[in-house]
Amino acid sequence: MQHDIHNIERITTIVAMVVMLLFFVSCREKDENLVPFSYNPEEVPTMVTDSVTTLISDSGITRYKLVADEWRVFDKAAEPYWYFPQGIYLERFTPDFSIEATVKADTAWYFSKKDLWQLKKSVHVENMRGEIFDSEELFWDQKNEKVYSESYIVIKRGVTEIKGYGFESNQAMTDYRIFRPHDGKLPFSENPVEDSLQNSVDTTLVLQSRQQPQQVPKKMLP
């Protein structure tokens, strides 16, 4: 009987050793079959969203409406940013939720640390006075509350059309100037005082808007 017990113990020990050996071999095979995974956070987004329509708040107040077909977020990049490869539409609201300005662009980036938008290709902006701004590139610096560009820009204001290079404006696009005029057309008026479309021009500012903004009805998405 004692001999049988010893045999059983010996068999149990051998079985346990075989099981452990098989376990370690299996784990090793699994480890060898694993493919190491790595990605470039500068090029691989952490989030991709399609058909986006969202409201964005600033200091607890809703200030923007954003519409995009595709929104890619690269928040692990050295310089975190959002990317809109299929274009973007933005509305900026006044405190009473009137539309202060609308922005369209074929491509856009938003750099969250700098609070800076870069808009490229067919950039189209319209302010609440109905003035239209067209360029191939605009930068919108929300931190410093200004819009600027070094690219060619066309400003349409009624029958007035101004073209040039180098542009700067406030966020509402109501106080702006072009630094290097290219060409354009200005209406002739026998009484410039009564001509509401006449621009104030001096040797420093080629074009600068100084009119007070007027309320216009809200515009809906096209």
GROMACS .gro file of C-alpha atoms in nm:
model
  222
    1MET     CA    1   0.000   0.000   0.000
    2GLN     CA    2   0.279   0.238   0.091
    3HIS     CA    3   0.449   0.151  -0.237
    4ASP     CA    4   0.134   0.236  -0.431
    5ILE     CA    5   0.110   0.575  -0.258
    6HIS     CA    6   0.468   0.657  -0.352
    7ASN     CA    7   0.398   0.557  -0.712
    8ILE     CA    8   0.089   0.779  -0.723
    9GLU     CA    9   0.286   1.073  -0.581
   10ARG     CA   10   0.563   1.017  -0.834
   11ILE     CA   11   0.313   1.001  -1.124
   12THR     CA   12   0.138   1.317  -0.999
   13THR     CA   13   0.470   1.502  -0.983
   14ILE     CA   14   0.563   1.393  -1.335
   15VAL     CA   15   0.222   1.497  -1.472
   16ALA     CA   16   0.253   1.838  -1.304
   17MET     CA   17   0.599   1.890  -1.452
   18VAL     CA   18   0.475   1.794  -1.800
   19VAL     CA   19   0.180   2.035  -1.770
   20MET     CA   20   0.409   2.319  -1.660
   21LEU     CA   21   0.651   2.244  -1.944
   22LEU     CA   22   0.369   2.248  -2.200
   23PHE     CA   23   0.239   2.574  -2.050
   24PHE     CA   24   0.577   2.748  -2.084
   25VAL     CA   25   0.623   2.620  -2.439
   26SER     CA   26   0.275   2.744  -2.531
   27CYS     CA   27   0.341   3.089  -2.381
   28ARG     CA   28   0.670   3.112  -2.563
   29GLU     CA   29   0.503   3.026  -2.896
   30LYS     CA   30   0.239   3.293  -2.832
   31ASP     CA   31   0.506   3.550  -2.754
   32GLU     CA   32   0.692   3.460  -3.071
   33ASN     CA   33   0.373   3.503  -3.276
   34LEU     CA   34   0.300   3.851  -3.136
   35VAL     CA   35   0.361   4.137  -3.377
   36PRO     CA   36   0.507   4.449  -3.209
   37PHE     CA   37   0.274   4.748  -3.259
   38SER     CA   38   0.386   5.106  -3.288
   39TYR     CA   39   0.243   5.413  -3.460
   40ASN     CA   40   0.341   5.766  -3.547
   41PRO     CA   41   0.119   6.003  -3.343
   42GLU     CA   42   0.198   6.278  -3.593
   43GLU     CA   43   0.029   6.084  -3.872
   44VAL     CA   44  -0.214   5.841  -3.706
   45PRO     CA   45  -0.522   6.005  -3.547
   46THR     CA   46  -0.649   5.903  -3.206
   47MET     CA   47  -1.006   5.972  -3.317
   48VAL     CA   48  -1.187   5.998  -3.652
   49THR     CA   49  -1.545   6.124  -3.675
   50ASP     CA   50  -1.764   6.152  -3.984
   51SER     CA   51  -2.053   6.391  -4.059
   52VAL     CA   52  -1.987   6.627  -3.769
   53THR     CA   53  -2.216   6.909  -3.657
   54THR     CA   54  -2.124   7.047  -3.316
   55LEU     CA   55  -2.135   7.361  -3.103
   56ILE     CA   56  -1.815   7.489  -2.938
   57SER     CA   57  -1.812   7.694  -2.618
   58ASP     CA   58  -1.568   7.963  -2.510
   59SER     CA   59  -1.561   8.043  -2.136
   60GLY     CA   60  -1.892   7.864  -2.091
   61ILE     CA   61  -2.066   8.055  -2.372
   62THR     CA   62  -2.158   7.893  -2.705
   63ARG     CA   63  -1.961   8.087  -2.964
   64TYR     CA   64  -1.914   7.859  -3.266
   65LYS     CA   65  -2.096   7.608  -3.481
   66LEU     CA   66  -1.876   7.360  -3.668
   67VAL     CA   67  -1.984   7.142  -3.962
   68ALA     CA   68  -1.745   6.895  -4.130
   69ASP     CA   69  -1.763   6.573  -4.331
   70GLU     CA   70  -1.457   6.432  -4.153
   71TRP     CA   71  -1.282   6.533  -3.831
   72ARG     CA   72  -0.948   6.377  -3.733
   73VAL     CA   73  -0.797   6.437  -3.389
   74PHE     CA   74  -0.421   6.408  -3.331
   75ASP     CA   75  -0.407   6.483  -2.958
   76LYS     CA   76  -0.093   6.268  -2.901
   77ALA     CA   77   0.117   6.463  -3.152
   78ALA     CA   78   0.399   6.686  -3.027
   79GLU     CA   79   0.184   6.980  -3.139
   80PRO     CA   80  -0.174   6.850  -3.087
   81TYR     CA   81  -0.409   6.939  -3.369
   82TRP     CA   82  -0.740   6.870  -3.542
   83TYR     CA   83  -0.751   6.806  -3.916
   84PHE     CA   84  -1.045   6.852  -4.152
   85PRO     CA   85  -0.936   6.700  -4.487
   86GLN     CA   86  -1.276   6.733  -4.656
   87GLY     CA   87  -1.347   7.092  -4.568
   88ILE     CA   88  -1.512   7.287  -4.290
   89TYR     CA   89  -1.794   7.533  -4.229
   90LEU     CA   90  -1.788   7.758  -3.921
   91GLU     CA   91  -2.027   8.011  -3.773
   92ARG     CA   92  -1.913   8.255  -3.506
   93PHE     CA   93  -2.186   8.389  -3.276
   94THR     CA   94  -2.223   8.718  -3.092
   95PRO     CA   95  -2.318   8.702  -2.721
   96ASP     CA   96  -2.687   8.723  -2.824
   97PHE     CA   97  -2.637   8.429  -3.069
   98SER     CA   98  -2.655   8.633  -3.388
   99ILE     CA   99  -2.416   8.514  -3.658
  100GLU     CA  100  -2.112   8.743  -3.652
  101ALA     CA  101  -1.921   8.573  -3.935
  102THR     CA  102  -1.924   8.255  -4.145
  103VAL     CA  103  -1.616   8.069  -4.268
  104LYS     CA  104  -1.573   7.802  -4.537
  105ALA     CA  105  -1.254   7.627  -4.648
  106ASP     CA  106  -1.162   7.314  -4.844
  107THR     CA  107  -0.906   7.209  -4.579
  108ALA     CA  108  -0.848   7.319  -4.219
  109TRP     CA  109  -0.623   7.256  -3.918
  110TYR     CA  110  -0.678   7.364  -3.559
  111PHE     CA  111  -0.373   7.371  -3.327
  112SER     CA  112  -0.520   7.341  -2.977
  113LYS     CA  113  -0.219   7.462  -2.774
  114LYS     CA  114  -0.187   7.779  -2.983
  115ASP     CA  115  -0.564   7.823  -3.025
  116LEU     CA  116  -0.488   7.879  -3.394
  117TRP     CA  117  -0.682   7.786  -3.709
  118GLN     CA  118  -0.514   7.742  -4.046
  119LEU     CA  119  -0.759   7.752  -4.339
  120LYS     CA  120  -0.649   7.656  -4.690
  121LYS     CA  121  -0.793   7.638  -5.043
  122SER     CA  122  -1.104   7.833  -5.144
  123VAL     CA  123  -1.128   8.014  -4.811
  124HIS     CA  124  -1.452   8.215  -4.806
  125VAL     CA  125  -1.551   8.445  -4.517
  126GLU     CA  126  -1.856   8.666  -4.482
  127ASN     CA  127  -1.919   8.910  -4.197
  128MET     CA  128  -2.250   9.034  -4.059
  129ARG     CA  129  -2.236   9.340  -4.289
  130GLY     CA  130  -2.234   9.118  -4.596
  131GLU     CA  131  -1.870   9.187  -4.683
  132ILE     CA  132  -1.699   8.892  -4.851
  133PHE     CA  133  -1.335   8.783  -4.817
  134ASP     CA  134  -1.182   8.524  -5.052
  135SER     CA  135  -0.829   8.384  -5.027
  136GLU     CA  136  -0.631   8.062  -5.061
  137GLU     CA  137  -0.505   8.077  -4.702
  138LEU     CA  138  -0.609   8.248  -4.380
  139PHE     CA  139  -0.491   8.215  -4.021
  140TRP     CA  140  -0.735   8.273  -3.736
  141ASP     CA  141  -0.559   8.342  -3.406
  142GLN     CA  142  -0.830   8.305  -3.141
  143LYS     CA  143  -0.590   8.370  -2.854
  144ASN     CA  144  -0.501   8.715  -2.989
  145GLU     CA  145  -0.844   8.766  -3.151
  146LYS     CA  146  -0.722   8.838  -3.502
  147VAL     CA  147  -0.732   8.700  -3.857
  148TYR     CA  148  -0.437   8.742  -4.093
  149SER     CA  149  -0.279   8.621  -4.416
  150GLU     CA  150   0.020   8.681  -4.641
  151SER     CA  151  -0.161   8.532  -4.941
  152TYR     CA  152  -0.355   8.704  -5.217
  153ILE     CA  153  -0.699   8.820  -5.099
  154VAL     CA  154  -1.009   8.972  -5.260
  155ILE     CA  155  -1.252   9.177  -5.053
  156LYS     CA  156  -1.597   9.254  -5.194
  157ARG     CA  157  -1.801   9.525  -5.029
  158GLY     CA  158  -2.103   9.616  -5.238
  159VAL     CA  159  -1.969   9.738  -5.573
  160THR     CA  160  -1.627   9.796  -5.418
  161GLU     CA  161  -1.365   9.530  -5.481
  162ILE     CA  162  -1.017   9.541  -5.331
  163LYS     CA  163  -0.735   9.296  -5.410
  164GLY     CA  164  -0.389   9.259  -5.264
  165TYR     CA  165  -0.138   9.073  -5.049
  166GLY     CA  166  -0.104   9.088  -4.672
  167PHE     CA  167  -0.420   9.109  -4.465
  168GLU     CA  168  -0.513   9.161  -4.101
  169SER     CA  169  -0.848   9.189  -3.925
  170ASN     CA  170  -1.032   9.149  -3.598
  171GLN     CA  171  -1.228   8.826  -3.542
  172ALA     CA  172  -1.558   8.981  -3.653
  173MET     CA  173  -1.393   9.081  -3.985
  174THR     CA  174  -1.522   9.437  -3.943
  175ASP     CA  175  -1.193   9.622  -3.883
  176TYR     CA  176  -0.946   9.513  -4.149
  177ARG     CA  177  -0.667   9.627  -4.378
  178ILE     CA  178  -0.468   9.517  -4.683
  179PHE     CA  179  -0.097   9.602  -4.674
  180ARG     CA  180   0.006   9.553  -5.039
  181PRO     CA  181  -0.274   9.638  -5.284
  182HIS     CA  182  -0.266   9.471  -5.623
  183ASP     CA  183  -0.564   9.614  -5.808
  184GLY     CA  184  -0.935   9.657  -5.763
  185LYS     CA  185  -1.223   9.886  -5.833
  186LEU     CA  186  -1.373  10.170  -5.629
  187PRO     CA  187  -1.705  10.336  -5.715
  188PHE     CA  188  -1.696  10.701  -5.825
  189SER     CA  189  -1.919  10.933  -5.626
  190GLU     CA  190  -1.975  11.306  -5.672
  191ASN     CA  191  -2.051  11.323  -5.300
  192PRO     CA  192  -1.811  11.091  -5.117
  193VAL     CA  193  -1.961  11.188  -4.781
  194GLU     CA  194  -2.288  11.024  -4.879
  195ASP     CA  195  -2.123  10.722  -5.035
  196SER     CA  196  -2.145  10.453  -4.766
  197LEU     CA  197  -1.917  10.226  -4.965
  198GLN     CA  198  -1.620  10.465  -4.970
  199ASN     CA  199  -1.315  10.338  -4.779
  200SER     CA  200  -1.094  10.550  -4.561
  201VAL     CA  201  -0.741  10.537  -4.705
  202ASP     CA  202  -0.415  10.681  -4.574
  203THR     CA  203  -0.044  10.621  -4.630
  204THR     CA  204  -0.028  10.353  -4.360
  205LEU     CA  205  -0.347  10.154  -4.417
  206VAL     CA  206  -0.433  10.080  -4.775
  207LEU     CA  207  -0.778   9.965  -4.673
  208GLN     CA  208  -0.932   9.981  -4.331
  209SER     CA  209  -1.298   9.933  -4.243
  210ARG     CA  210  -1.435  10.162  -3.976
  211GLN     CA  211  -1.811  10.128  -4.017
  212GLN     CA  212  -2.021  10.017  -3.723
  213PRO     CA  213  -2.166   9.666  -3.773
  214GLN     CA  214  -2.536   9.645  -3.850
  215GLN     CA  215  -2.764   9.361  -3.742
  216VAL     CA  216  -2.866   9.125  -4.018
  217PRO     CA  217  -3.084   8.812  -4.005
  218LYS     CA  218  -2.915   8.486  -3.921
  219LYS     CA  219  -2.796   8.286  -4.220
  220MET     CA  220  -2.854   7.915  -4.244
  221LEU     CA  221  -2.625   7.657  -4.394
  222PRO     CA  222  -2.630   7.647  -4.773
   0.00000   0.00000   0.00000
